[in-house]
Each structure stands twice: as C-alpha cells, then as structure tokens.
Amino acid sequence: MATKKKPGKALAANSQELKEFRKTNEAIGLRISEGRLSLLSRKIFNVMVYHAQRIRNKGENAPIDTEVAKNYYWIPMAELARDAAYDSRDTELFKEQVQELQNIRIYSEDAIQWTSERLVSSVKLVNPKGLKKQGGMLWFGFAFPPEVENMVMAPGSYTKLSVYYQALLRSGASLALYEICRRYATNPSRVTNRAEWEWWYGVLTGNPVGETIPEYKYFKRDVLKYAITEINTVTDINVELIEHKNGRKVASLQFRVAPANQESLALSAPPVVDAELVQRMMALGLSQEDACNLLATTEEPKLKATLDLVEARLRNKKAPELTSPAGYFKQALRQGYVSNTAVAQKTIEALPPKSKADASIEAIRERYFVERAKEAMGLYRELDAEAQAEWLDQFKASDGAKGLNLARGLSSTPVRTAFAMWFAQQQWQEPTDLDLLRFAAEAVIQGKAAG
C-alpha cells in the first residue's frame, strides 16, 4: 500500500522560514563517477547553494582582506551548521565532509553535451583571531567549478527546494528521492521519469557508477521503503512507488508524487547529526567516512542498539577476543544481531519523558492499529455508494460483526470502530516488526507520542 501521512505534519508559514532555493534540474539526480555522496555532504552542498543564491556576490562578508578571499562565498560556520542540522562543535568531522564534496566527480549528459566536473572546487575555514585560539568567529568560504557555478547561480529549468525540509530527513537516499520527486510535484502528470531500477539505486545511494549493486529485493527493503516512509512523514509531498515488471522481475521504477495536506504550525528545530554516535563507531575502528555513511543509511535506534551490543561484547572478558571490532559491528548490523525488542527499546527511549512510563511494544502496536483504522475509514468514504454497501455487507457476514447490534449501521460508534478495524485488515497485511518500529520512529520525528 502507499504510505500515507499521519496527522500533525507542520508546514512553515512562508518561504523565508522554509529557506527555499532553486536547484537546477540538471543537478538533481546527477550520476557520480568518483567519490561518494553521504547524507551530510548532500545537506552541506544544498546549504551552500542556498547561501550562494542569497549572497549573490563573491567576497561579500569576507573575514580576511585578500585577493583570494574575493573569489569565495562567505558565511558564518554556525549558520551553515544550523541550516545543515550539524553539530558545529565537531569541526574535524565537518572537514571530512567538505573534503568528501571536493572528491566527488559528477557527470551529466544530454542531447548535445557530456560534462564531468568536481562538485566543489575549493573551501576555506577562517577565524581572524586564529583557528587554534579561543574567541573570534569561524567563517566558511567556498567556491564552485565553472560548470557547477553556472548551474547554481543561473539555473534554467529548476526545482524549488527547502533547507528546512532537507534538514528533517535522516538518510541520503531520502534526500535524493525527495529532490527528484519534488521536481515532479507541480508536473501535470505528477509521475517521475521511468528508469531501470539500477539507475535509481545509483542516484539514491550516491554510490559511484560501476560499483556492485545488491538484488532489487534488498534495495527495496533497505533503501526505498525507508526513504518513502521518511518523505511521507516529514516533508511537503507524498510519494508512492510504481514498479514495472518484465515477466516476474521488476525492471524499472517510477514514483507518483502528490502535495501533502499539512497544518500550518510553528517550525520545530530539525535534528542534528549525532557526533557522539560517530565517535562511538570510530572507537570500534571504523573510519570517519564509514561511520558517517552508516549514520546516514541506518535507522538510529538500530544503530544505537547494535553499538550497545558490540560494546558489551568487548567488555566481556570471558568471551573470546574480537580481532576486528569494526568488522564485527558491520556484521552485526548487516545480519541483525540485535533483537527487534532491543531496537524498539531504543526507539521508546527517544520518546518524550512524559510518555516513557507507559510506552511499550504493545502500546506501539495498539496505536498503529488505531491510526491504520482511521486511514481505512478515509479510504471507505472515498468509495461510491454501491462499493460502500458491498463492503458493509461483507463486514456484517464476518466474525468481526458478531455480537454487535447492526440495526443503526455505521452511525453506531461500536459498529463503526469494529468496521474500521476490519476494513483495514482487508486492505493491508498484518504489520511486521519493522512496520511497528518505523511507526514508533515516526512518532519521534513528529515530536509526539500518542498515549
């Protein structure tokens, strides 16, 4: 089924709060020939685009008076950190991410030209009082290569994107898919381009062309489903997967896009990149790049539960020594060493304190069924009268209607409640443990937990 919105998503009051920028359509869905795009590097690049379009003039606000400084766009580091939802105290991790952007070589091709270019040509960190000294303001300077500069500052056909919404997304694939689908939200067809699923894999994961790719079923399970759920939970659009098959195998994909119905509420602060989790992974022997990639592509409760498991294993003096804690950690993530209960517990721990006392797996399940029943009634009301009557007759003959007084039909609250639960069961399969965990995570993202 298509993933639907839960009530309570917030829409910023105006474009100033959303911090909208124009991203040329040629820069959306770029294929990478070298390097790798992670979640944080994608966010940082988009924030750079936003501020370059806002500032317009190179050299403006330059913290140092040199000729070279006139060739850069300049913003306070704290401003970039806020817009990218990044922990600004960890400058070493930031340096790694901007170097990652410089290492990325992209290519694009149309009917008349083929282009290969670096994404960012040069970056600087400047504190006029000294990088190693206390006090002063840290500034970030950046410059684009000619082709990228032209796409950033003078986009022909473009898509309006929002710094605010991108900051809410927690995986690189979610952000990449959001950008592509946002482009088609105002298209009359509201359907994306159709392409082989392998193409979508490269574009969404940010992995370089030519890298070995998994089977489609794993791509769908580990990347697509999570990205769609996240987009449909926190952004201004709804996305639905369309699969095109060749025989029994999925050959190509499209996505159906629709604007979301949102309430106008105050904006909440977006989540920041958790530098503590990165440090915990690095302590096991992972590189900073690997740690950031895992943070970008793994649900945080699962990541925390697996870290707890591996760290406890290392503290256990009676167990055989681990020759490669980093390898063991990756294997534990890949093969799901932690139980669903442990992951769910990490999800529950992230809930607001007031709801911890009564939070439980069963409570999550109950809330899931209540929300699903509401969605089911919404679907039922969209049916014509004949179809509604057929479904109601089927319900009356089912076990779900036993013991109920059906004389008043759906105007009776007990009958309406039972029917909604039954109708939901006819539309959708029994939720898996992963469905329940994601539902719990959505409550965290929305900043609430239903009691």
PDB file of C-alpha atoms in Angstrom, residues 204-358:
ATOM      1  CA  LEU A 204      19.632   7.421  -4.433  1.00  0.00           C
ATOM      2  CA  THR A 205      22.586   5.813  -2.675  1.00  0.00           C
ATOM      3  CA  GLY A 206      25.197   8.204  -4.056  1.00  0.00           C
ATOM      4  CA  ASN A 207      27.483   5.282  -4.866  1.00  0.00           C
ATOM      5  CA  PRO A 208      29.752   5.664  -7.901  1.00  0.00           C
ATOM      6  CA  VAL A 209      28.798   4.185 -11.260  1.00  0.00           C
ATOM      7  CA  GLY A 210      30.193   0.691 -11.751  1.00  0.00           C
ATOM      8  CA  GLU A 211      30.020  -0.350  -8.105  1.00  0.00           C
ATOM      9  CA  THR A 212      28.475  -3.744  -7.362  1.00  0.00           C
ATOM     10  CA  ILE A 213      24.785  -3.428  -6.538  1.00  0.00           C
ATOM     11  CA  PRO A 214      22.549  -5.738  -4.472  1.00  0.00           C
ATOM     12  CA  GLU A 215      19.466  -7.618  -5.623  1.00  0.00           C
ATOM     13  CA  TYR A 216      16.367  -5.488  -6.130  1.00  0.00           C
ATOM     14  CA  LYS A 217      14.526  -7.004  -3.147  1.00  0.00           C
ATOM     15  CA  TYR A 218      17.273  -5.777  -0.803  1.00  0.00           C
ATOM     16  CA  PHE A 219      17.367  -2.342  -2.446  1.00  0.00           C
ATOM     17  CA  LYS A 220      13.605  -2.071  -1.950  1.00  0.00           C
ATOM     18  CA  ARG A 221      13.750  -3.305   1.647  1.00  0.00           C
ATOM     19  CA  ASP A 222      16.776  -1.354   2.863  1.00  0.00           C
ATOM     20  CA  VAL A 223      16.588   1.850   0.811  1.00  0.00           C
ATOM     21  CA  LEU A 224      13.289   2.502  -0.960  1.00  0.00           C
ATOM     22  CA  LYS A 225      10.818   1.639   1.800  1.00  0.00           C
ATOM     23  CA  TYR A 226      12.661   3.659   4.423  1.00  0.00           C
ATOM     24  CA  ALA A 227      13.104   6.674   2.111  1.00  0.00           C
ATOM     25  CA  ILE A 228       9.436   6.698   1.098  1.00  0.00           C
ATOM     26  CA  THR A 229       8.276   6.392   4.712  1.00  0.00           C
ATOM     27  CA  GLU A 230      10.511   9.243   5.819  1.00  0.00           C
ATOM     28  CA  ILE A 231       9.495  11.560   2.964  1.00  0.00           C
ATOM     29  CA  ASN A 232       5.815  10.864   3.586  1.00  0.00           C
ATOM     30  CA  THR A 233       6.271  11.530   7.297  1.00  0.00           C
ATOM     31  CA  VAL A 234       8.108  14.847   7.450  1.00  0.00           C
ATOM     32  CA  THR A 235       8.035  16.656   4.083  1.00  0.00           C
ATOM     33  CA  ASP A 236       5.543  18.577   1.970  1.00  0.00           C
ATOM     34  CA  ILE A 237       4.922  15.757  -0.540  1.00  0.00           C
ATOM     35  CA  ASN A 238       3.581  12.199  -0.653  1.00  0.00           C
ATOM     36  CA  VAL A 239       5.495   9.588  -2.662  1.00  0.00           C
ATOM     37  CA  GLU A 240       4.274   6.214  -3.967  1.00  0.00           C
ATOM     38  CA  LEU A 241       6.442   3.552  -5.632  1.00  0.00           C
ATOM     39  CA  ILE A 242       5.426   2.277  -9.098  1.00  0.00           C
ATOM     40  CA  GLU A 243       7.085  -0.963 -10.230  1.00  0.00           C
ATOM     41  CA  HIS A 244       7.216  -2.032 -13.888  1.00  0.00           C
ATOM     42  CA  LYS A 245       7.894  -5.726 -14.433  1.00  0.00           C
ATOM     43  CA  ASN A 246       9.414  -7.718 -17.249  1.00  0.00           C
ATOM     44  CA  GLY A 247       7.834 -11.082 -16.665  1.00  0.00           C
ATOM     45  CA  ARG A 248       8.142 -11.758 -12.943  1.00  0.00           C
ATOM     46  CA  LYS A 249      11.126  -9.459 -12.377  1.00  0.00           C
ATOM     47  CA  VAL A 250      10.993  -5.753 -11.598  1.00  0.00           C
ATOM     48  CA  ALA A 251      12.755  -3.960 -14.456  1.00  0.00           C
ATOM     49  CA  SER A 252      12.096  -0.255 -13.958  1.00  0.00           C
ATOM     50  CA  LEU A 253      10.643   2.192 -11.458  1.00  0.00           C
ATOM     51  CA  GLN A 254       8.696   5.415 -11.268  1.00  0.00           C
ATOM     52  CA  PHE A 255       7.268   7.365  -8.360  1.00  0.00           C
ATOM     53  CA  ARG A 256       3.871   9.015  -8.097  1.00  0.00           C
ATOM     54  CA  VAL A 257       4.001  12.388  -6.320  1.00  0.00           C
ATOM     55  CA  ALA A 258       1.275  14.423  -4.631  1.00  0.00           C
ATOM     56  CA  PRO A 259       1.377  17.520  -2.416  1.00  0.00           C
ATOM     57  CA  ALA A 260       0.801  16.756   1.248  1.00  0.00           C
ATOM     58  CA  ASN A 261      -2.098  18.108   3.244  1.00  0.00           C
ATOM     59  CA  GLN A 262      -0.386  19.870   6.117  1.00  0.00           C
ATOM     60  CA  GLU A 263      -1.335  22.036   9.029  1.00  0.00           C
ATOM     61  CA  SER A 264       0.225  25.455   9.448  1.00  0.00           C
ATOM     62  CA  LEU A 265       2.167  25.011  12.677  1.00  0.00           C
ATOM     63  CA  ALA A 266       5.251  26.523  14.231  1.00  0.00           C
ATOM     64  CA  LEU A 267       8.512  25.077  12.940  1.00  0.00           C
ATOM     65  CA  SER A 268      10.405  22.810  15.279  1.00  0.00           C
ATOM     66  CA  ALA A 269      14.179  22.553  15.329  1.00  0.00           C
ATOM     67  CA  PRO A 270      15.471  19.879  12.941  1.00  0.00           C
ATOM     68  CA  PRO A 271      17.554  17.022  14.314  1.00  0.00           C
ATOM     69  CA  VAL A 272      21.333  17.446  14.292  1.00  0.00           C
ATOM     70  CA  VAL A 273      23.938  14.970  13.143  1.00  0.00           C
ATOM     71  CA  ASP A 274      24.845  12.924  16.208  1.00  0.00           C
ATOM     72  CA  ALA A 275      28.611  13.375  16.546  1.00  0.00           C
ATOM     73  CA  GLU A 276      28.624  11.132  19.645  1.00  0.00           C
ATOM     74  CA  LEU A 277      27.408   8.156  17.585  1.00  0.00           C
ATOM     75  CA  VAL A 278      30.107   8.841  15.001  1.00  0.00           C
ATOM     76  CA  GLN A 279      32.757   8.849  17.738  1.00  0.00           C
ATOM     77  CA  ARG A 280      31.440   5.582  19.212  1.00  0.00           C
ATOM     78  CA  MET A 281      31.702   3.894  15.820  1.00  0.00           C
ATOM     79  CA  MET A 282      35.184   5.289  15.233  1.00  0.00           C
ATOM     80  CA  ALA A 283      36.244   3.906  18.627  1.00  0.00           C
ATOM     81  CA  LEU A 284      35.488   0.442  17.229  1.00  0.00           C
ATOM     82  CA  GLY A 285      37.898   1.075  14.373  1.00  0.00           C
ATOM     83  CA  LEU A 286      35.615   2.430  11.648  1.00  0.00           C
ATOM     84  CA  SER A 287      36.849   5.296   9.519  1.00  0.00           C
ATOM     85  CA  GLN A 288      35.068   8.614   9.806  1.00  0.00           C
ATOM     86  CA  GLU A 289      33.668   8.155   6.299  1.00  0.00           C
ATOM     87  CA  ASP A 290      32.286   4.688   7.088  1.00  0.00           C
ATOM     88  CA  ALA A 291      30.771   5.942  10.338  1.00  0.00           C
ATOM     89  CA  CYS A 292      29.050   8.859   8.586  1.00  0.00           C
ATOM     90  CA  ASN A 293      27.729   6.592   5.844  1.00  0.00           C
ATOM     91  CA  LEU A 294      26.287   4.160   8.387  1.00  0.00           C
ATOM     92  CA  LEU A 295      24.730   7.042  10.313  1.00  0.00           C
ATOM     93  CA  ALA A 296      23.149   8.251   7.076  1.00  0.00           C
ATOM     94  CA  THR A 297      21.775   4.893   5.950  1.00  0.00           C
ATOM     95  CA  THR A 298      20.830   3.104   9.190  1.00  0.00           C
ATOM     96  CA  GLU A 299      17.857   3.804  11.424  1.00  0.00           C
ATOM     97  CA  GLU A 300      19.191   5.392  14.604  1.00  0.00           C
ATOM     98  CA  PRO A 301      17.507   3.010  17.098  1.00  0.00           C
ATOM     99  CA  LYS A 302      19.036   0.003  15.322  1.00  0.00           C
ATOM    100  CA  LEU A 303      22.431   1.731  15.223  1.00  0.00           C
ATOM    101  CA  LYS A 304      22.364   2.511  18.956  1.00  0.00           C
ATOM    102  CA  ALA A 305      21.193  -0.980  19.911  1.00  0.00           C
ATOM    103  CA  THR A 306      23.944  -2.592  17.823  1.00  0.00           C
ATOM    104  CA  LEU A 307      26.593  -0.292  19.310  1.00  0.00           C
ATOM    105  CA  ASP A 308      25.423  -1.266  22.798  1.00  0.00           C
ATOM    106  CA  LEU A 309      25.653  -4.939  21.831  1.00  0.00           C
ATOM    107  CA  VAL A 310      29.196  -4.703  20.438  1.00  0.00           C
ATOM    108  CA  GLU A 311      30.484  -2.533  23.295  1.00  0.00           C
ATOM    109  CA  ALA A 312      29.065  -5.024  25.821  1.00  0.00           C
ATOM    110  CA  ARG A 313      30.758  -7.834  23.889  1.00  0.00           C
ATOM    111  CA  LEU A 314      34.101  -6.015  24.103  1.00  0.00           C
ATOM    112  CA  ARG A 315      33.697  -5.554  27.875  1.00  0.00           C
ATOM    113  CA  ASN A 316      33.006  -9.258  28.366  1.00  0.00           C
ATOM    114  CA  LYS A 317      36.392 -10.648  29.485  1.00  0.00           C
ATOM    115  CA  LYS A 318      35.114 -14.235  29.403  1.00  0.00           C
ATOM    116  CA  ALA A 319      34.274 -14.127  25.688  1.00  0.00           C
ATOM    117  CA  PRO A 320      36.947 -14.723  23.008  1.00  0.00           C
ATOM    118  CA  GLU A 321      38.771 -11.565  21.942  1.00  0.00           C
ATOM    119  CA  LEU A 322      37.412  -9.803  18.865  1.00  0.00           C
ATOM    120  CA  THR A 323      40.155  -9.414  16.275  1.00  0.00           C
ATOM    121  CA  SER A 324      38.150  -6.797  14.362  1.00  0.00           C
ATOM    122  CA  PRO A 325      35.522  -4.904  16.394  1.00  0.00           C
ATOM    123  CA  ALA A 326      34.690  -2.795  13.326  1.00  0.00           C
ATOM    124  CA  GLY A 327      34.091  -5.890  11.204  1.00  0.00           C
ATOM    125  CA  TYR A 328      32.002  -7.491  13.946  1.00  0.00           C
ATOM    126  CA  PHE A 329      29.923  -4.309  14.245  1.00  0.00           C
ATOM    127  CA  LYS A 330      29.223  -4.196  10.495  1.00  0.00           C
ATOM    128  CA  GLN A 331      28.318  -7.878  10.506  1.00  0.00           C
ATOM    129  CA  ALA A 332      26.012  -7.353  13.485  1.00  0.00           C
ATOM    130  CA  LEU A 333      24.239  -4.551  11.618  1.00  0.00           C
ATOM    131  CA  ARG A 334      24.020  -6.481   8.362  1.00  0.00           C
ATOM    132  CA  GLN A 335      22.768  -9.727   9.890  1.00  0.00           C
ATOM    133  CA  GLY A 336      20.568  -8.140  12.566  1.00  0.00           C
ATOM    134  CA  TYR A 337      22.239  -9.481  15.727  1.00  0.00           C
ATOM    135  CA  VAL A 338      20.129  -7.217  17.928  1.00  0.00           C
ATOM    136  CA  SER A 339      16.559  -8.282  18.610  1.00  0.00           C
ATOM    137  CA  ASN A 340      13.585  -6.241  17.449  1.00  0.00           C
ATOM    138  CA  THR A 341      12.774  -5.697  21.118  1.00  0.00           C
ATOM    139  CA  ALA A 342      16.174  -4.071  21.698  1.00  0.00           C
ATOM    140  CA  VAL A 343      15.693  -1.772  18.708  1.00  0.00           C
ATOM    141  CA  ALA A 344      12.187  -0.889  19.834  1.00  0.00           C
ATOM    142  CA  GLN A 345      13.514  -0.076  23.305  1.00  0.00           C
ATOM    143  CA  LYS A 346      15.945   2.424  21.772  1.00  0.00           C
ATOM    144  CA  THR A 347      13.035   3.960  19.875  1.00  0.00           C
ATOM    145  CA  ILE A 348      10.991   4.217  23.060  1.00  0.00           C
ATOM    146  CA  GLU A 349      13.923   5.808  24.920  1.00  0.00           C
ATOM    147  CA  ALA A 350      13.863   8.624  22.368  1.00  0.00           C
ATOM    148  CA  LEU A 351      10.238   9.445  23.179  1.00  0.00           C
ATOM    149  CA  PRO A 352       9.493  12.492  25.372  1.00  0.00           C
ATOM    150  CA  PRO A 353       9.942  11.704  29.098  1.00  0.00           C
ATOM    151  CA  LYS A 354       6.248  12.036  29.878  1.00  0.00           C
ATOM    152  CA  SER A 355       5.428   9.017  27.722  1.00  0.00           C
ATOM    153  CA  LYS A 356       8.191   6.676  28.904  1.00  0.00           C
ATOM    154  CA  ALA A 357       6.178   5.317  31.816  1.00  0.00           C
ATOM    155  CA  ASP A 358       3.523   3.668  29.669  1.00  0.00           C
TER     156      ASP A 358
END
